[in-house]
mmCIF file of C-alpha atoms in Angstrom:
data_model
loop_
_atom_site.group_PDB
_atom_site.id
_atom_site.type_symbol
_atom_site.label_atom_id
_atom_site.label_comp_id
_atom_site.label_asym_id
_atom_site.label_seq_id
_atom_site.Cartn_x
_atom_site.Cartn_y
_atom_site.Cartn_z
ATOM 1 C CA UNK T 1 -16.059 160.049 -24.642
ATOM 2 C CA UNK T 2 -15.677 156.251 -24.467
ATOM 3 C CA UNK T 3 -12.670 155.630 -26.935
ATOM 4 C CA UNK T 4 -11.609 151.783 -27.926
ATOM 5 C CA UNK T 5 -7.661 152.573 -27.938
ATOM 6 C CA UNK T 6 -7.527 153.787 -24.560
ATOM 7 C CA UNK T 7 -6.252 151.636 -21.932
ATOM 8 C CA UNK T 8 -8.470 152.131 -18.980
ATOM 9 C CA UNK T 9 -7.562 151.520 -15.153
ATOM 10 C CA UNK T 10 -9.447 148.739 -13.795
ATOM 11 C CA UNK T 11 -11.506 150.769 -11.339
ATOM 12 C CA UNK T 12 -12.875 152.150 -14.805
ATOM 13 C CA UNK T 13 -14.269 148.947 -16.059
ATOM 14 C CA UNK T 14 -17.786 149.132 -16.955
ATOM 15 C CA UNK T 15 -18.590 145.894 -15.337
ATOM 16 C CA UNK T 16 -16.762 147.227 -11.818
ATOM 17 C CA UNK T 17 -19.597 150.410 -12.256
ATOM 18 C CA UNK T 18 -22.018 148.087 -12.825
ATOM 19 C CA UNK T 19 -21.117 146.056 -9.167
ATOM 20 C CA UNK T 20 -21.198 149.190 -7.625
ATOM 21 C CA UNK T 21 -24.683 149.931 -8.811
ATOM 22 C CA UNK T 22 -25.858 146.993 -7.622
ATOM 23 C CA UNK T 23 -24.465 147.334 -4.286
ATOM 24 C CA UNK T 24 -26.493 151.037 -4.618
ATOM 25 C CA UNK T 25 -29.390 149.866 -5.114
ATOM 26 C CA UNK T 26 -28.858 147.062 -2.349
ATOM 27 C CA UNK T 27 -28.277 149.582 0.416
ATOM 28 C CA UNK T 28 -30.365 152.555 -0.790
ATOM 29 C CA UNK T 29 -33.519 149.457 -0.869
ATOM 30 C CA UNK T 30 -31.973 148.492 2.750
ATOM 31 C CA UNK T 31 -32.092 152.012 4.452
ATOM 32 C CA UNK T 32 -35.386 152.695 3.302
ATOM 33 C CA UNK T 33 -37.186 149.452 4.389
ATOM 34 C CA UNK T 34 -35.517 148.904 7.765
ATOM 35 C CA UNK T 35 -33.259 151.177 8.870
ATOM 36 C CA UNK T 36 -35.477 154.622 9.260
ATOM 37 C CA UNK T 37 -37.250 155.336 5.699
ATOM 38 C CA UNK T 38 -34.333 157.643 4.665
ATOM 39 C CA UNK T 39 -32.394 157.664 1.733
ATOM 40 C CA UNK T 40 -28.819 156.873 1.639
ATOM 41 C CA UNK T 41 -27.311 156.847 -1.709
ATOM 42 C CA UNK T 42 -28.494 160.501 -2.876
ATOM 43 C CA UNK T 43 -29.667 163.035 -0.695
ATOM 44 C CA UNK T 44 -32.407 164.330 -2.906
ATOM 45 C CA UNK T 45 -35.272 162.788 -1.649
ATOM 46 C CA UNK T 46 -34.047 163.621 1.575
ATOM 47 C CA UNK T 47 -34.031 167.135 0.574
ATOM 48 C CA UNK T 48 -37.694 167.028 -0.396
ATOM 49 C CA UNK T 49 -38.631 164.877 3.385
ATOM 50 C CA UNK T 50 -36.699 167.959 4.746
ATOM 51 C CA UNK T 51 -39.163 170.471 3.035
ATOM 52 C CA UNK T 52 -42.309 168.575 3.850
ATOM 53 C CA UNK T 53 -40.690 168.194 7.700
ATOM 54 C CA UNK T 54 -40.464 172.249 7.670
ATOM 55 C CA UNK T 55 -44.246 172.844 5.869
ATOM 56 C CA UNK T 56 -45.550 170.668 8.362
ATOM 57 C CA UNK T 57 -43.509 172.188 11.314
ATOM 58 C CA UNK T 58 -42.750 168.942 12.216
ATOM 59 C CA UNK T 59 -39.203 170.634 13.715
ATOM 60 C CA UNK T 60 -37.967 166.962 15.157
ATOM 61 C CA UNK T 61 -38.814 165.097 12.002
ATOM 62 C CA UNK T 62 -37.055 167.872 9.770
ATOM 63 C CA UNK T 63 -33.712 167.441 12.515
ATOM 64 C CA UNK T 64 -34.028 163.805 11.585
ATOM 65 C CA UNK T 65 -33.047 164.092 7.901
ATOM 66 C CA UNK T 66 -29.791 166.367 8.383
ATOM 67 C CA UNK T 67 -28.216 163.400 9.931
ATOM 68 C CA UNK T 68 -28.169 161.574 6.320
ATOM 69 C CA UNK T 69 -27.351 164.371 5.142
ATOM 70 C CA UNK T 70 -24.780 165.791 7.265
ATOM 71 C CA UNK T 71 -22.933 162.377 6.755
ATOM 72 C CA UNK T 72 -22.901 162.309 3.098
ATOM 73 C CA UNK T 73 -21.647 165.970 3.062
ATOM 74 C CA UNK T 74 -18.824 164.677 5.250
ATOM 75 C CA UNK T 75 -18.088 162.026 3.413
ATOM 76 C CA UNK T 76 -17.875 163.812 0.207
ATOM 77 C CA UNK T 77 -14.717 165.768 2.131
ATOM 78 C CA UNK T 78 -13.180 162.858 3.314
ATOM 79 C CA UNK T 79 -13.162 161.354 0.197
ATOM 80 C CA UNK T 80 -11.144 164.352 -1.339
ATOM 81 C CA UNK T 81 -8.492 164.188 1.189
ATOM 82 C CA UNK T 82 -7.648 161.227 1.896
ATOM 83 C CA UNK T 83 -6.754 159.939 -1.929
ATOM 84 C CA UNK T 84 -3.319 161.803 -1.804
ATOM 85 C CA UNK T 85 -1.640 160.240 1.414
ATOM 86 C CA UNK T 86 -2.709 156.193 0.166
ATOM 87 C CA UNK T 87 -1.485 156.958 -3.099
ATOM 88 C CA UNK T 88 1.754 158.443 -1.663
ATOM 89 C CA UNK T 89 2.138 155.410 -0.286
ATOM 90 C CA UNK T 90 2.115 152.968 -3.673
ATOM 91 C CA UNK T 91 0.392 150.018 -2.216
ATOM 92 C CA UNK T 92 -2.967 149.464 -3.487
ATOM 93 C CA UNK T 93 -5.675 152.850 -4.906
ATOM 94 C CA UNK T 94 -7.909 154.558 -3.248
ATOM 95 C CA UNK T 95 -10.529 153.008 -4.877
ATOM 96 C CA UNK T 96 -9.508 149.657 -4.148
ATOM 97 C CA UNK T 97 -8.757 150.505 -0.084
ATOM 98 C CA UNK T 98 -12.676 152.254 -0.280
ATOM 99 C CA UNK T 99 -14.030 149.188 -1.428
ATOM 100 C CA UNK T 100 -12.024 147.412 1.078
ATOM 101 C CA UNK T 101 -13.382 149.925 3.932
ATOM 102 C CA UNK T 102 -17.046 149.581 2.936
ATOM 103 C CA UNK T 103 -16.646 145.978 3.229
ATOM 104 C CA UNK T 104 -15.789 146.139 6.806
ATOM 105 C CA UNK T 105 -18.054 148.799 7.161
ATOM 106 C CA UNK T 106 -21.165 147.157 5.793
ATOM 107 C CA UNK T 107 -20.043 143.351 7.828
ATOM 108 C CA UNK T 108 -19.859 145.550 11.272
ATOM 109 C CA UNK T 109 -23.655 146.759 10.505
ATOM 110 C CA UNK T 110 -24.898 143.645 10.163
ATOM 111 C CA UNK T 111 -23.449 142.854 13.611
ATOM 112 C CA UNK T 112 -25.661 144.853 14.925
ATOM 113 C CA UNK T 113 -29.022 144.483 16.993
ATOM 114 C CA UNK T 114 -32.254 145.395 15.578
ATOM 115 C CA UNK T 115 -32.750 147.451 18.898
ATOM 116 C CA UNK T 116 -30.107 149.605 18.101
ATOM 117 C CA UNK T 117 -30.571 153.125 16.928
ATOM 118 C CA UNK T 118 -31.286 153.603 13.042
ATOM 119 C CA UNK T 119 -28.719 156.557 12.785
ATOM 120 C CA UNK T 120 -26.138 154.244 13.301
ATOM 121 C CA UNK T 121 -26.753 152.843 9.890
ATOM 122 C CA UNK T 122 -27.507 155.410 8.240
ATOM 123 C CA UNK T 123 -24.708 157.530 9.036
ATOM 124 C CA UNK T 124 -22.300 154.851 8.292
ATOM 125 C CA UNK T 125 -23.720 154.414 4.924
ATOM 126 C CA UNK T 126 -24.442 158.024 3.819
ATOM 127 C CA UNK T 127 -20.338 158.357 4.142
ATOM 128 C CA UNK T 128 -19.808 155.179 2.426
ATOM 129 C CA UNK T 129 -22.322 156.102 -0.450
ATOM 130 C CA UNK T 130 -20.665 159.497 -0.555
ATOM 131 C CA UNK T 131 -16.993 158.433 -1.251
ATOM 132 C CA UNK T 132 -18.226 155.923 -3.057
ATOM 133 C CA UNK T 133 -19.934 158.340 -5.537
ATOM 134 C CA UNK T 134 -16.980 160.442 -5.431
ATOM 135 C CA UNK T 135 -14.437 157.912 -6.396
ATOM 136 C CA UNK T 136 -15.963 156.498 -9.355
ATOM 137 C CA UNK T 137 -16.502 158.988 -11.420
ATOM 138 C CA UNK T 138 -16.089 157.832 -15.155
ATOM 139 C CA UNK T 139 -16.687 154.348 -16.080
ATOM 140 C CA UNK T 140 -14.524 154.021 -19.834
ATOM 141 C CA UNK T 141 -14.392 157.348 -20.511
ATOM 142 C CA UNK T 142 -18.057 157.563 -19.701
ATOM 143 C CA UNK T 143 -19.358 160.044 -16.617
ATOM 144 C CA UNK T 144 -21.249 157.815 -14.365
ATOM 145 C CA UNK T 145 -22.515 157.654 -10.812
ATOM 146 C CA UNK T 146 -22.510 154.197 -8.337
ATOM 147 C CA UNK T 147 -24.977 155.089 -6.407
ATOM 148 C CA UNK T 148 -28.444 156.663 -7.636
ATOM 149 C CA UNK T 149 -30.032 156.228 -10.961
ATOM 150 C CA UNK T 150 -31.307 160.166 -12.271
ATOM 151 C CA UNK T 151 -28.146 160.772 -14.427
ATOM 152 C CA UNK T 152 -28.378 157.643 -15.752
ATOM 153 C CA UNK T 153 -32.219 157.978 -16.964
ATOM 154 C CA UNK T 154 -31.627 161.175 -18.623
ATOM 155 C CA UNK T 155 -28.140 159.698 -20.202
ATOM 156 C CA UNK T 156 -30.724 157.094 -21.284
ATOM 157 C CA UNK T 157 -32.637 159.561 -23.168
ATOM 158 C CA UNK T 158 -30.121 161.350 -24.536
ATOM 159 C CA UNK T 159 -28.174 158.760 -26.302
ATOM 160 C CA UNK T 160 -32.121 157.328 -27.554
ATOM 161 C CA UNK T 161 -32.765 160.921 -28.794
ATOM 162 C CA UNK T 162 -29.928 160.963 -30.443
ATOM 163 C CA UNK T 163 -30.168 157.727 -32.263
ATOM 164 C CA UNK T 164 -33.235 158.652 -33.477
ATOM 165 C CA UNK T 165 -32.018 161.667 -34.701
ATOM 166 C CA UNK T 166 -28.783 159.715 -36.370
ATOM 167 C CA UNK T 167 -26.465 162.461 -34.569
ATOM 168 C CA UNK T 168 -23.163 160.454 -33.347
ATOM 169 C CA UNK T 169 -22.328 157.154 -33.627
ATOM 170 C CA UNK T 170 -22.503 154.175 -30.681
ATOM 171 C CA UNK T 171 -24.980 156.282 -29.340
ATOM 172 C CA UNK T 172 -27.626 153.644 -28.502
ATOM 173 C CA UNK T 173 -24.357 151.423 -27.411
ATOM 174 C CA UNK T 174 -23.874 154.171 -25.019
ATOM 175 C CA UNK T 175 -27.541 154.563 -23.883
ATOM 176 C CA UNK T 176 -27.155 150.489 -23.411
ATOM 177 C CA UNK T 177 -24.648 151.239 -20.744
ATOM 178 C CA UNK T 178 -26.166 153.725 -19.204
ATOM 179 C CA UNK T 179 -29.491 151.027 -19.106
ATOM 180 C CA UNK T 180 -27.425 148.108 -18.119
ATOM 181 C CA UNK T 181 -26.619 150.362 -14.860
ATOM 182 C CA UNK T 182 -30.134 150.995 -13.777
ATOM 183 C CA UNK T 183 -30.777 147.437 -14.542
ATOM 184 C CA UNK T 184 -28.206 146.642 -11.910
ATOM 185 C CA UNK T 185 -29.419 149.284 -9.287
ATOM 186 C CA UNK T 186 -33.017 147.652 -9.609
ATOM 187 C CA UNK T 187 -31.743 144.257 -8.956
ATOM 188 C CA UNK T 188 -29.603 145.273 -6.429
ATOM 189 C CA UNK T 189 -32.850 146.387 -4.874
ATOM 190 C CA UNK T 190 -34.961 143.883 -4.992
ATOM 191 C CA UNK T 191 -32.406 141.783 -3.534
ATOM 192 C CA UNK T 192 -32.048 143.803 -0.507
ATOM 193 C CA UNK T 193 -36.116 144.026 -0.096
ATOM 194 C CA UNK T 194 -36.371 140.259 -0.581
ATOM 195 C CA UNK T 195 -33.444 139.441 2.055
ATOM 196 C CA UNK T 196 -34.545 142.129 4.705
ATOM 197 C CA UNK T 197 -37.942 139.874 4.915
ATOM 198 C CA UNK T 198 -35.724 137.117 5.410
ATOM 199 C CA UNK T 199 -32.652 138.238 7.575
ATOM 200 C CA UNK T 200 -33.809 141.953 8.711
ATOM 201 C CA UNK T 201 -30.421 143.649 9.260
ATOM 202 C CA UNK T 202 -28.503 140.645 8.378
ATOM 203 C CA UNK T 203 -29.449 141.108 4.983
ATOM 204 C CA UNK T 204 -27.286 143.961 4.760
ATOM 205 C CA UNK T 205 -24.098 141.576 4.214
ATOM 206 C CA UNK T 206 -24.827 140.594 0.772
ATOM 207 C CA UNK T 207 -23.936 143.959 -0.083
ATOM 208 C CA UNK T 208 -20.531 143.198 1.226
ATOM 209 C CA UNK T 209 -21.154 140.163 -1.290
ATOM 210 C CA UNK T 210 -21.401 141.543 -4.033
ATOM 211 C CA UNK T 211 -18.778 144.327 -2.759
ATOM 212 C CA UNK T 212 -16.375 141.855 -2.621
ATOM 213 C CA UNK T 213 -16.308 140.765 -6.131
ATOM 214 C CA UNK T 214 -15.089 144.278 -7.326
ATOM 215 C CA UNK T 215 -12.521 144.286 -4.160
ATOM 216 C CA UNK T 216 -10.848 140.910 -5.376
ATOM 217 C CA UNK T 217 -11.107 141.844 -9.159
ATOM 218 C CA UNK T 218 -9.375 145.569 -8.513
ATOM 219 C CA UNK T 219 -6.790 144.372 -5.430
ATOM 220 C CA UNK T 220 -5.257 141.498 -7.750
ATOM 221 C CA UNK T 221 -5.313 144.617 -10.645
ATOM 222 C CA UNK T 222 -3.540 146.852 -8.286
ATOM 223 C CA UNK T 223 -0.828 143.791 -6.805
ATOM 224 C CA UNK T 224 -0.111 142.358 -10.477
ATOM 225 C CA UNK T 225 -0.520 144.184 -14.444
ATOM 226 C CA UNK T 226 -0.977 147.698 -13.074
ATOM 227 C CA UNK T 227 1.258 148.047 -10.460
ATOM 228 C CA UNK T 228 3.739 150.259 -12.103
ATOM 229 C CA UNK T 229 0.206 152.263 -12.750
ATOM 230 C CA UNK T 230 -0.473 152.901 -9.312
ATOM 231 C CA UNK T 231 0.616 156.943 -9.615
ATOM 232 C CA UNK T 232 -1.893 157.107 -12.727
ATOM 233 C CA UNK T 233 -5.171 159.181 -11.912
ATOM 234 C CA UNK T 234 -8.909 157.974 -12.966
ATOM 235 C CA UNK T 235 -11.080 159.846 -15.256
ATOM 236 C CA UNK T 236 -12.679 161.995 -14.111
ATOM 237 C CA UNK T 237 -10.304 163.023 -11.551
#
């Protein structure tokens, strides 16, 4: 629960969340409209291309989708070993260095020629997406995702039933949050569909735009008022 005494880590922040979402929706709109109709940020509508693959015994389309998803099971593993040694080290967080990473990451994509092979992207952002997701986990006491919208929806109806029922307080301030994050994934979106008209793969670096707002924001956190928090661990965590 979201409490106002707390002291939260930057990489909490609501507003950092709600970058990340926006990046989400950025890359999950990208994937889809120009890099091979696959999802990258959550792998359940990949799940359900998988099925329809296998129904249709289309055996080389249903091979296609375990690549995303292959990736983003990878990168879920990576993500849970390789906190320990950076924070061992007591230079910057995880969470920062990710951002840092998917910056690079997402600028080396956009290098890259519209003849080349979709799988390169996708791959590369299915194991960003994945660590991303299972970094941030609570956003000010308050279990979020980054990088798909479902939990948020049905944390959207939650805190509404529950204001209606008057059970808990701040619970339509809570629903707000959870709104103001698919608000940002949408955005993020239609930014991405609007620039890949424009730029095609190119497009894909204002995701390291907006990426690199949260980067500066949570690398000046991690240099200046909480570096003597460095060994503290997230919610969530």
């Amino acid at each position: 629960m979201e409490s106002k005494n707390k002291e939260y880590l930057e990489c909490e922040k609501l507003w950092i969340f709600g970058v990340l979402m926006l990046a989400g929706g950025f890359l999950g709109a990208f994937t889809y409209s120009i890099r091979g109709g696959v999802f990258c940020n959550a792998q359940t509508g990949n799940f359900v291309l998988l099925a329809m693959a296998l129904g249709n015994k289309d055996w080389s389309r249903a091979a296609y989708y375990l690549i995303p998803m292959t990736a983003y099971g990878a990168g879920a593993v990576l993500s849970e070993i390789l906190p320990k040694p950076v924070k061992r080290k007591h230079i910057i967080r995880w969470d920062t260095l990710l951002i840092g990473v998917e910056i690079l990451v997402i600028v080396a994509l956009g290098f890259l020629p519209e003849s080349a092979p979709y799988q390169i992207s996708q791959i590369a952002i299915n194991f960003i997406c994945s660590m991303q997701y299972n970094t941030f986990r609570q956003a000010q006491g308050i279990p979020m995702a980054t990088t798909f919208c479902t939990n948020h929806l049905r944390q959207l109806g939650i805190h509404i039933g529950k204001w209606l029922q008057k059970k808990g307080g701040g619970a339509l301030r809570r629903g707000g949050y959870h709104l103001m994050m698919l608000g940002a994934f949408v955005v993020g979106g239609v930014a991405a569909t609007v620039l890949c008209r424009l730029f095609l793969g190119k497009a894909i670096w204002g995701a390291a735009l907006i990426l690199l707002v949260a980067f500066v924001d949570l690398l000046h956190a991690d240099l200046t008022k909480e570096r003597g928090r460095l060994e503290q661990t997230p919610s969530g965590h």
